[in-house]
Amino acid sequence: MRPADLEALERATVEAVAPPEILEIGGWLVPLDDGAIGRAKSAAPLRHDLGPDALDEIEAAYRQRGLEPGFRVAEVEALEPLRTDLFRRGYAARQPTLFKTGPVSQLAMFSAASATILTKPDDAWAAIFVGEGFDPVDGASRVAALARSPDAIYAAAGEGGETQAVGVMTFGHGWAGIHGMRTAPSHRGRGLAGAILATLGRAAEARGVTRAFLQVEEANPARRIYRRAGFAPIWRYHYWR
């Protein structure tokens, strides 16, 4: 991947989860938040060849605000010295996550089913995050962050006039980002997530955006649906805490 695309993806990723404050320190994006979303409270390098030079300053920025320092670092060879230094400082790599990209054209054709597009989350949309099968505290934090995402649209799908699946698409730096995909446990396997993805893909097409990205934890079975929708991994990262 070209360095300019890598930087654009990292900027789009952080801006989508709307941390209250974002610093730039020594080639890093440093989002400062105390919520549930890891991307909103973990420093990420804008290049995959950075060393540990800025770590002291980044740690200080978090601690000055009463926040726990955290880092989101790709598993690429050039960042091995950085990961080694984080380990030496007492950090541990957690939550292996895949960063995936795919063509909007394929996403838009993934399903013939449709979802409803909202310009802002309504109560039914938010209720999925705090309902059965989800941690209500974590869910409420995610709803608050995603609701303030700049240039975002929200999708809802369900049966019987009810909302049983939701998702978000954000736009920025030439990319469309998929976030907040949730389906009520009792309604999984019915094609609702596919309807959400395809509808968001068609919305991106209407804006002339051709590339989409998302992040999914390695252990999440939703990886299968994202693969079928055209998303392929470009790197894996961990959160260092």
PDB file of C-alpha atoms in Angstrom:
ATOM      1  CA  MET A   1       0.000   0.000   0.000  1.00  0.00           C
ATOM      2  CA  ARG A   2       1.208   3.480  -0.851  1.00  0.00           C
ATOM      3  CA  PRO A   3       2.233   5.562   2.178  1.00  0.00           C
ATOM      4  CA  ALA A   4      -0.373   8.201   1.281  1.00  0.00           C
ATOM      5  CA  ASP A   5      -3.152   5.583   1.317  1.00  0.00           C
ATOM      6  CA  LEU A   6      -1.943   4.183   4.624  1.00  0.00           C
ATOM      7  CA  GLU A   7      -2.005   7.628   6.210  1.00  0.00           C
ATOM      8  CA  ALA A   8      -5.444   8.363   4.761  1.00  0.00           C
ATOM      9  CA  LEU A   9      -6.807   5.119   6.194  1.00  0.00           C
ATOM     10  CA  GLU A  10      -5.435   5.827   9.657  1.00  0.00           C
ATOM     11  CA  ARG A  11      -6.820   9.363   9.652  1.00  0.00           C
ATOM     12  CA  ALA A  12     -10.221   8.146   8.464  1.00  0.00           C
ATOM     13  CA  THR A  13     -10.227   5.404  11.104  1.00  0.00           C
ATOM     14  CA  VAL A  14      -9.594   7.755  14.005  1.00  0.00           C
ATOM     15  CA  GLU A  15     -11.857  10.570  12.827  1.00  0.00           C
ATOM     16  CA  ALA A  16     -14.747   8.120  12.346  1.00  0.00           C
ATOM     17  CA  VAL A  17     -14.891   7.303  16.060  1.00  0.00           C
ATOM     18  CA  ALA A  18     -14.882  10.987  17.006  1.00  0.00           C
ATOM     19  CA  PRO A  19     -12.529  11.229  19.998  1.00  0.00           C
ATOM     20  CA  PRO A  20     -12.908  14.559  21.838  1.00  0.00           C
ATOM     21  CA  GLU A  21      -9.275  15.449  21.131  1.00  0.00           C
ATOM     22  CA  ILE A  22      -6.675  14.254  18.603  1.00  0.00           C
ATOM     23  CA  LEU A  23      -3.002  15.183  18.777  1.00  0.00           C
ATOM     24  CA  GLU A  24      -0.238  14.567  16.250  1.00  0.00           C
ATOM     25  CA  ILE A  25       3.067  13.669  17.862  1.00  0.00           C
ATOM     26  CA  GLY A  26       6.137  12.551  15.933  1.00  0.00           C
ATOM     27  CA  GLY A  27       4.238  10.962  13.057  1.00  0.00           C
ATOM     28  CA  TRP A  28       1.543   9.447  15.280  1.00  0.00           C
ATOM     29  CA  LEU A  29      -2.164  10.158  15.609  1.00  0.00           C
ATOM     30  CA  VAL A  30      -2.982  10.317  19.312  1.00  0.00           C
ATOM     31  CA  PRO A  31      -6.745  10.166  19.978  1.00  0.00           C
ATOM     32  CA  LEU A  32      -7.712  11.054  23.537  1.00  0.00           C
ATOM     33  CA  ASP A  33     -10.913   9.464  24.788  1.00  0.00           C
ATOM     34  CA  ASP A  34     -12.056   7.481  27.817  1.00  0.00           C
ATOM     35  CA  GLY A  35     -14.819   5.511  26.101  1.00  0.00           C
ATOM     36  CA  ALA A  36     -15.154   1.892  24.997  1.00  0.00           C
ATOM     37  CA  ILE A  37     -13.828   2.094  21.433  1.00  0.00           C
ATOM     38  CA  GLY A  38     -10.167   1.106  21.280  1.00  0.00           C
ATOM     39  CA  ARG A  39      -9.476   3.108  18.119  1.00  0.00           C
ATOM     40  CA  ALA A  40     -10.598   6.276  19.896  1.00  0.00           C
ATOM     41  CA  LYS A  41      -8.072   5.910  22.731  1.00  0.00           C
ATOM     42  CA  SER A  42      -5.005   4.289  21.142  1.00  0.00           C
ATOM     43  CA  ALA A  43      -2.146   6.081  19.393  1.00  0.00           C
ATOM     44  CA  ALA A  44      -1.463   4.823  15.861  1.00  0.00           C
ATOM     45  CA  PRO A  45       1.521   5.483  13.580  1.00  0.00           C
ATOM     46  CA  LEU A  46       0.798   7.241  10.306  1.00  0.00           C
ATOM     47  CA  ARG A  47       3.666   5.308   8.709  1.00  0.00           C
ATOM     48  CA  HIS A  48       4.731   1.698   9.093  1.00  0.00           C
ATOM     49  CA  ASP A  49       8.406   2.516   9.559  1.00  0.00           C
ATOM     50  CA  LEU A  50       8.343   4.550  12.771  1.00  0.00           C
ATOM     51  CA  GLY A  51      10.525   3.737  15.750  1.00  0.00           C
ATOM     52  CA  PRO A  52       9.940   4.343  19.460  1.00  0.00           C
ATOM     53  CA  ASP A  53      11.228   7.948  19.574  1.00  0.00           C
ATOM     54  CA  ALA A  54       7.839   9.550  20.289  1.00  0.00           C
ATOM     55  CA  LEU A  55       6.596   7.072  22.899  1.00  0.00           C
ATOM     56  CA  ASP A  56       7.621   9.117  25.947  1.00  0.00           C
ATOM     57  CA  GLU A  57       5.757  12.173  24.683  1.00  0.00           C
ATOM     58  CA  ILE A  58       2.689  10.136  23.749  1.00  0.00           C
ATOM     59  CA  GLU A  59       2.557   8.460  27.159  1.00  0.00           C
ATOM     60  CA  ALA A  60       2.839  11.853  28.825  1.00  0.00           C
ATOM     61  CA  ALA A  61      -0.042  13.249  26.739  1.00  0.00           C
ATOM     62  CA  TYR A  62      -2.355  10.462  27.943  1.00  0.00           C
ATOM     63  CA  ARG A  63      -1.277  10.653  31.561  1.00  0.00           C
ATOM     64  CA  GLN A  64      -1.593  14.432  31.706  1.00  0.00           C
ATOM     65  CA  ARG A  65      -5.290  13.944  30.911  1.00  0.00           C
ATOM     66  CA  GLY A  66      -5.784  11.115  33.384  1.00  0.00           C
ATOM     67  CA  LEU A  67      -5.963   8.493  30.625  1.00  0.00           C
ATOM     68  CA  GLU A  68      -4.213   5.144  30.309  1.00  0.00           C
ATOM     69  CA  PRO A  69      -1.670   5.204  27.457  1.00  0.00           C
ATOM     70  CA  GLY A  70      -2.475   2.790  24.652  1.00  0.00           C
ATOM     71  CA  PHE A  71      -1.162   2.004  21.196  1.00  0.00           C
ATOM     72  CA  ARG A  72      -2.575   0.375  18.059  1.00  0.00           C
ATOM     73  CA  VAL A  73       0.289  -1.131  16.083  1.00  0.00           C
ATOM     74  CA  ALA A  74       0.290  -3.180  12.870  1.00  0.00           C
ATOM     75  CA  GLU A  75       2.105  -6.494  12.742  1.00  0.00           C
ATOM     76  CA  VAL A  76       4.522  -5.523   9.972  1.00  0.00           C
ATOM     77  CA  GLU A  77       8.248  -6.219   9.970  1.00  0.00           C
ATOM     78  CA  ALA A  78       9.332  -2.581   9.910  1.00  0.00           C
ATOM     79  CA  LEU A  79       7.517  -1.917  13.202  1.00  0.00           C
ATOM     80  CA  GLU A  80       9.249  -4.743  15.084  1.00  0.00           C
ATOM     81  CA  PRO A  81      11.659  -2.348  16.930  1.00  0.00           C
ATOM     82  CA  LEU A  82       8.652  -0.340  18.069  1.00  0.00           C
ATOM     83  CA  ARG A  83       6.810  -3.414  19.334  1.00  0.00           C
ATOM     84  CA  THR A  84       9.960  -4.573  21.118  1.00  0.00           C
ATOM     85  CA  ASP A  85      10.190  -1.234  22.930  1.00  0.00           C
ATOM     86  CA  LEU A  86       6.523  -1.373  23.944  1.00  0.00           C
ATOM     87  CA  PHE A  87       7.089  -4.844  25.400  1.00  0.00           C
ATOM     88  CA  ARG A  88      10.136  -3.549  27.280  1.00  0.00           C
ATOM     89  CA  ARG A  89       7.974  -0.785  28.769  1.00  0.00           C
ATOM     90  CA  GLY A  90       5.541  -3.352  30.144  1.00  0.00           C
ATOM     91  CA  TYR A  91       2.851  -3.253  27.465  1.00  0.00           C
ATOM     92  CA  ALA A  92       1.156  -6.431  26.238  1.00  0.00           C
ATOM     93  CA  ALA A  93      -0.351  -7.063  22.795  1.00  0.00           C
ATOM     94  CA  ARG A  94      -4.068  -7.743  23.018  1.00  0.00           C
ATOM     95  CA  GLN A  95      -7.134  -8.060  20.819  1.00  0.00           C
ATOM     96  CA  PRO A  96      -5.705  -9.139  17.432  1.00  0.00           C
ATOM     97  CA  THR A  97      -7.713  -7.329  14.774  1.00  0.00           C
ATOM     98  CA  LEU A  98      -7.756  -7.434  10.985  1.00  0.00           C
ATOM     99  CA  PHE A  99      -7.781  -4.240   8.939  1.00  0.00           C
ATOM    100  CA  LYS A 100      -9.651  -4.977   5.720  1.00  0.00           C
ATOM    101  CA  THR A 101     -10.374  -3.056   2.538  1.00  0.00           C
ATOM    102  CA  GLY A 102     -12.619  -3.787  -0.412  1.00  0.00           C
ATOM    103  CA  PRO A 103     -14.230  -2.316  -3.519  1.00  0.00           C
ATOM    104  CA  VAL A 104     -17.460  -0.419  -2.994  1.00  0.00           C
ATOM    105  CA  SER A 105     -18.806  -1.858  -6.258  1.00  0.00           C
ATOM    106  CA  GLN A 106     -18.706  -5.399  -4.859  1.00  0.00           C
ATOM    107  CA  LEU A 107     -20.099  -4.301  -1.506  1.00  0.00           C
ATOM    108  CA  ALA A 108     -23.078  -2.632  -3.209  1.00  0.00           C
ATOM    109  CA  MET A 109     -23.966  -5.887  -5.009  1.00  0.00           C
ATOM    110  CA  PHE A 110     -23.588  -8.112  -1.963  1.00  0.00           C
ATOM    111  CA  SER A 111     -27.329  -8.348  -1.319  1.00  0.00           C
ATOM    112  CA  ALA A 112     -30.489  -7.367  -3.165  1.00  0.00           C
ATOM    113  CA  ALA A 113     -32.162  -6.629   0.161  1.00  0.00           C
ATOM    114  CA  SER A 114     -32.422  -3.073   1.423  1.00  0.00           C
ATOM    115  CA  ALA A 115     -32.009  -1.327   4.742  1.00  0.00           C
ATOM    116  CA  THR A 116     -33.220   2.054   5.924  1.00  0.00           C
ATOM    117  CA  ILE A 117     -30.722   4.924   5.864  1.00  0.00           C
ATOM    118  CA  LEU A 118     -30.859   7.392   8.751  1.00  0.00           C
ATOM    119  CA  THR A 119     -29.043  10.700   8.966  1.00  0.00           C
ATOM    120  CA  LYS A 120     -28.722  10.247  12.728  1.00  0.00           C
ATOM    121  CA  PRO A 121     -29.339   7.333  15.098  1.00  0.00           C
ATOM    122  CA  ASP A 122     -32.850   6.963  16.468  1.00  0.00           C
ATOM    123  CA  ASP A 123     -33.852   5.205  19.687  1.00  0.00           C
ATOM    124  CA  ALA A 124     -34.471   1.874  17.970  1.00  0.00           C
ATOM    125  CA  TRP A 125     -31.045   1.993  16.325  1.00  0.00           C
ATOM    126  CA  ALA A 126     -29.311   2.754  19.618  1.00  0.00           C
ATOM    127  CA  ALA A 127     -31.289   0.073  21.465  1.00  0.00           C
ATOM    128  CA  ILE A 128     -29.531  -2.705  19.522  1.00  0.00           C
ATOM    129  CA  PHE A 129     -26.201  -1.795  21.150  1.00  0.00           C
ATOM    130  CA  VAL A 130     -27.567  -2.068  24.676  1.00  0.00           C
ATOM    131  CA  GLY A 131     -29.993  -4.941  24.154  1.00  0.00           C
ATOM    132  CA  GLU A 132     -29.789  -8.653  24.874  1.00  0.00           C
ATOM    133  CA  GLY A 133     -26.412 -10.149  24.059  1.00  0.00           C
ATOM    134  CA  PHE A 134     -24.437  -6.913  24.400  1.00  0.00           C
ATOM    135  CA  ASP A 135     -22.762  -5.114  27.295  1.00  0.00           C
ATOM    136  CA  PRO A 136     -25.027  -2.112  27.959  1.00  0.00           C
ATOM    137  CA  VAL A 137     -22.251   0.125  29.326  1.00  0.00           C
ATOM    138  CA  ASP A 138     -19.960  -0.641  26.403  1.00  0.00           C
ATOM    139  CA  GLY A 139     -22.871  -0.260  23.988  1.00  0.00           C
ATOM    140  CA  ALA A 140     -23.935   3.124  25.330  1.00  0.00           C
ATOM    141  CA  SER A 141     -20.368   4.399  24.976  1.00  0.00           C
ATOM    142  CA  ARG A 142     -20.205   3.206  21.375  1.00  0.00           C
ATOM    143  CA  VAL A 143     -23.540   4.788  20.497  1.00  0.00           C
ATOM    144  CA  ALA A 144     -22.370   8.121  21.902  1.00  0.00           C
ATOM    145  CA  ALA A 145     -19.142   8.021  19.877  1.00  0.00           C
ATOM    146  CA  LEU A 146     -20.715   6.853  16.624  1.00  0.00           C
ATOM    147  CA  ALA A 147     -23.553   9.370  16.935  1.00  0.00           C
ATOM    148  CA  ARG A 148     -21.033  12.217  16.789  1.00  0.00           C
ATOM    149  CA  SER A 149     -19.024  10.796  13.869  1.00  0.00           C
ATOM    150  CA  PRO A 150     -18.550  13.487  11.230  1.00  0.00           C
ATOM    151  CA  ASP A 151     -20.093  12.850   7.800  1.00  0.00           C
ATOM    152  CA  ALA A 152     -21.755   9.581   8.780  1.00  0.00           C
ATOM    153  CA  ILE A 153     -24.889   7.726   7.754  1.00  0.00           C
ATOM    154  CA  TYR A 154     -26.655   5.062   9.785  1.00  0.00           C
ATOM    155  CA  ALA A 155     -28.432   1.961   8.522  1.00  0.00           C
ATOM    156  CA  ALA A 156     -31.174  -0.102  10.152  1.00  0.00           C
ATOM    157  CA  ALA A 157     -32.810  -3.344   9.032  1.00  0.00           C
ATOM    158  CA  GLY A 158     -35.336  -5.729  10.500  1.00  0.00           C
ATOM    159  CA  GLU A 159     -38.555  -7.620  10.179  1.00  0.00           C
ATOM    160  CA  GLY A 160     -42.086  -6.668  11.115  1.00  0.00           C
ATOM    161  CA  GLY A 161     -41.277  -2.977  11.106  1.00  0.00           C
ATOM    162  CA  GLU A 162     -38.744  -3.365  13.897  1.00  0.00           C
ATOM    163  CA  THR A 163     -35.004  -2.663  13.979  1.00  0.00           C
ATOM    164  CA  GLN A 164     -32.946  -5.794  14.559  1.00  0.00           C
ATOM    165  CA  ALA A 165     -29.647  -4.938  12.827  1.00  0.00           C
ATOM    166  CA  VAL A 166     -27.665  -1.727  12.479  1.00  0.00           C
ATOM    167  CA  GLY A 167     -24.477  -0.311  11.007  1.00  0.00           C
ATOM    168  CA  VAL A 168     -22.642   2.924  10.278  1.00  0.00           C
ATOM    169  CA  MET A 169     -20.745   4.263   7.298  1.00  0.00           C
ATOM    170  CA  THR A 170     -18.386   7.218   7.601  1.00  0.00           C
ATOM    171  CA  PHE A 171     -16.734   9.175   4.808  1.00  0.00           C
ATOM    172  CA  GLY A 172     -13.335  10.813   4.846  1.00  0.00           C
ATOM    173  CA  HIS A 173      -9.942  11.005   3.144  1.00  0.00           C
ATOM    174  CA  GLY A 174     -11.265   9.254   0.039  1.00  0.00           C
ATOM    175  CA  TRP A 175     -12.560   6.211   1.909  1.00  0.00           C
ATOM    176  CA  ALA A 176     -15.874   4.869   3.186  1.00  0.00           C
ATOM    177  CA  GLY A 177     -15.615   3.165   6.575  1.00  0.00           C
ATOM    178  CA  ILE A 178     -17.902   0.460   7.976  1.00  0.00           C
ATOM    179  CA  HIS A 179     -18.404   0.590  11.742  1.00  0.00           C
ATOM    180  CA  GLY A 180     -20.809  -0.494  14.464  1.00  0.00           C
ATOM    181  CA  MET A 181     -22.247  -3.571  12.752  1.00  0.00           C
ATOM    182  CA  ARG A 182     -24.622  -5.199  15.230  1.00  0.00           C
ATOM    183  CA  THR A 183     -27.433  -7.740  14.840  1.00  0.00           C
ATOM    184  CA  ALA A 184     -29.713  -8.838  17.678  1.00  0.00           C
ATOM    185  CA  PRO A 185     -28.719 -12.441  18.557  1.00  0.00           C
ATOM    186  CA  SER A 186     -32.241 -13.755  17.945  1.00  0.00           C
ATOM    187  CA  HIS A 187     -32.211 -12.455  14.362  1.00  0.00           C
ATOM    188  CA  ARG A 188     -28.785 -13.519  13.152  1.00  0.00           C
ATOM    189  CA  GLY A 189     -28.519 -15.636  10.027  1.00  0.00           C
ATOM    190  CA  ARG A 190     -31.465 -13.944   8.309  1.00  0.00           C
ATOM    191  CA  GLY A 191     -29.545 -11.728   5.912  1.00  0.00           C
ATOM    192  CA  LEU A 192     -30.006  -8.505   7.843  1.00  0.00           C
ATOM    193  CA  ALA A 193     -26.288  -7.728   8.075  1.00  0.00           C
ATOM    194  CA  GLY A 194     -25.981  -8.331   4.343  1.00  0.00           C
ATOM    195  CA  ALA A 195     -28.785  -5.855   3.694  1.00  0.00           C
ATOM    196  CA  ILE A 196     -27.002  -3.292   5.877  1.00  0.00           C
ATOM    197  CA  LEU A 197     -23.674  -3.763   4.080  1.00  0.00           C
ATOM    198  CA  ALA A 198     -25.139  -3.607   0.584  1.00  0.00           C
ATOM    199  CA  THR A 199     -27.271  -0.559   1.339  1.00  0.00           C
ATOM    200  CA  LEU A 200     -24.264   1.266   2.758  1.00  0.00           C
ATOM    201  CA  GLY A 201     -22.275   0.216  -0.306  1.00  0.00           C
ATOM    202  CA  ARG A 202     -24.905   1.685  -2.616  1.00  0.00           C
ATOM    203  CA  ALA A 203     -24.854   4.913  -0.589  1.00  0.00           C
ATOM    204  CA  ALA A 204     -21.080   5.101  -1.040  1.00  0.00           C
ATOM    205  CA  GLU A 205     -21.465   4.495  -4.782  1.00  0.00           C
ATOM    206  CA  ALA A 206     -23.930   7.372  -4.968  1.00  0.00           C
ATOM    207  CA  ARG A 207     -21.246   9.624  -3.495  1.00  0.00           C
ATOM    208  CA  GLY A 208     -18.651   8.430  -5.970  1.00  0.00           C
ATOM    209  CA  VAL A 209     -16.539   6.708  -3.308  1.00  0.00           C
ATOM    210  CA  THR A 210     -14.883   3.549  -4.656  1.00  0.00           C
ATOM    211  CA  ARG A 211     -12.998   2.098  -1.661  1.00  0.00           C
ATOM    212  CA  ALA A 212     -14.203   0.920   1.729  1.00  0.00           C
ATOM    213  CA  PHE A 213     -12.516  -0.304   4.897  1.00  0.00           C
ATOM    214  CA  LEU A 214     -13.432  -1.957   8.157  1.00  0.00           C
ATOM    215  CA  GLN A 215     -11.806  -3.575  11.153  1.00  0.00           C
ATOM    216  CA  VAL A 216     -12.866  -6.880  12.677  1.00  0.00           C
ATOM    217  CA  GLU A 217     -11.421  -8.793  15.598  1.00  0.00           C
ATOM    218  CA  GLU A 218      -9.689 -11.960  14.469  1.00  0.00           C
ATOM    219  CA  ALA A 219     -11.949 -14.173  16.582  1.00  0.00           C
ATOM    220  CA  ASN A 220     -15.174 -12.604  15.302  1.00  0.00           C
ATOM    221  CA  PRO A 221     -17.177 -14.988  13.059  1.00  0.00           C
ATOM    222  CA  ALA A 222     -18.417 -11.930  11.131  1.00  0.00           C
ATOM    223  CA  ARG A 223     -15.128 -12.179   9.233  1.00  0.00           C
ATOM    224  CA  ARG A 224     -16.891 -14.632   6.918  1.00  0.00           C
ATOM    225  CA  ILE A 225     -19.572 -12.217   5.797  1.00  0.00           C
ATOM    226  CA  TYR A 226     -17.041  -9.452   5.265  1.00  0.00           C
ATOM    227  CA  ARG A 227     -14.940 -11.763   3.122  1.00  0.00           C
ATOM    228  CA  ARG A 228     -17.974 -12.599   0.976  1.00  0.00           C
ATOM    229  CA  ALA A 229     -18.716  -8.891   0.660  1.00  0.00           C
ATOM    230  CA  GLY A 230     -15.294  -8.361  -0.930  1.00  0.00           C
ATOM    231  CA  PHE A 231     -13.128  -7.297   2.004  1.00  0.00           C
ATOM    232  CA  ALA A 232      -9.581  -8.662   2.215  1.00  0.00           C
ATOM    233  CA  PRO A 233      -7.052  -8.115   5.039  1.00  0.00           C
ATOM    234  CA  ILE A 234      -4.220  -5.672   4.398  1.00  0.00           C
ATOM    235  CA  TRP A 235      -2.637  -6.016   7.846  1.00  0.00           C
ATOM    236  CA  ARG A 236      -3.291  -7.271  11.345  1.00  0.00           C
ATOM    237  CA  TYR A 237      -2.822  -5.121  14.422  1.00  0.00           C
ATOM    238  CA  HIS A 238      -2.919  -5.424  18.207  1.00  0.00           C
ATOM    239  CA  TYR A 239      -3.861  -3.005  20.921  1.00  0.00           C
ATOM    240  CA  TRP A 240      -0.952  -2.545  23.299  1.00  0.00           C
ATOM    241  CA  ARG A 241      -2.050  -1.880  26.893  1.00  0.00           C
TER     242      ARG A 241
END
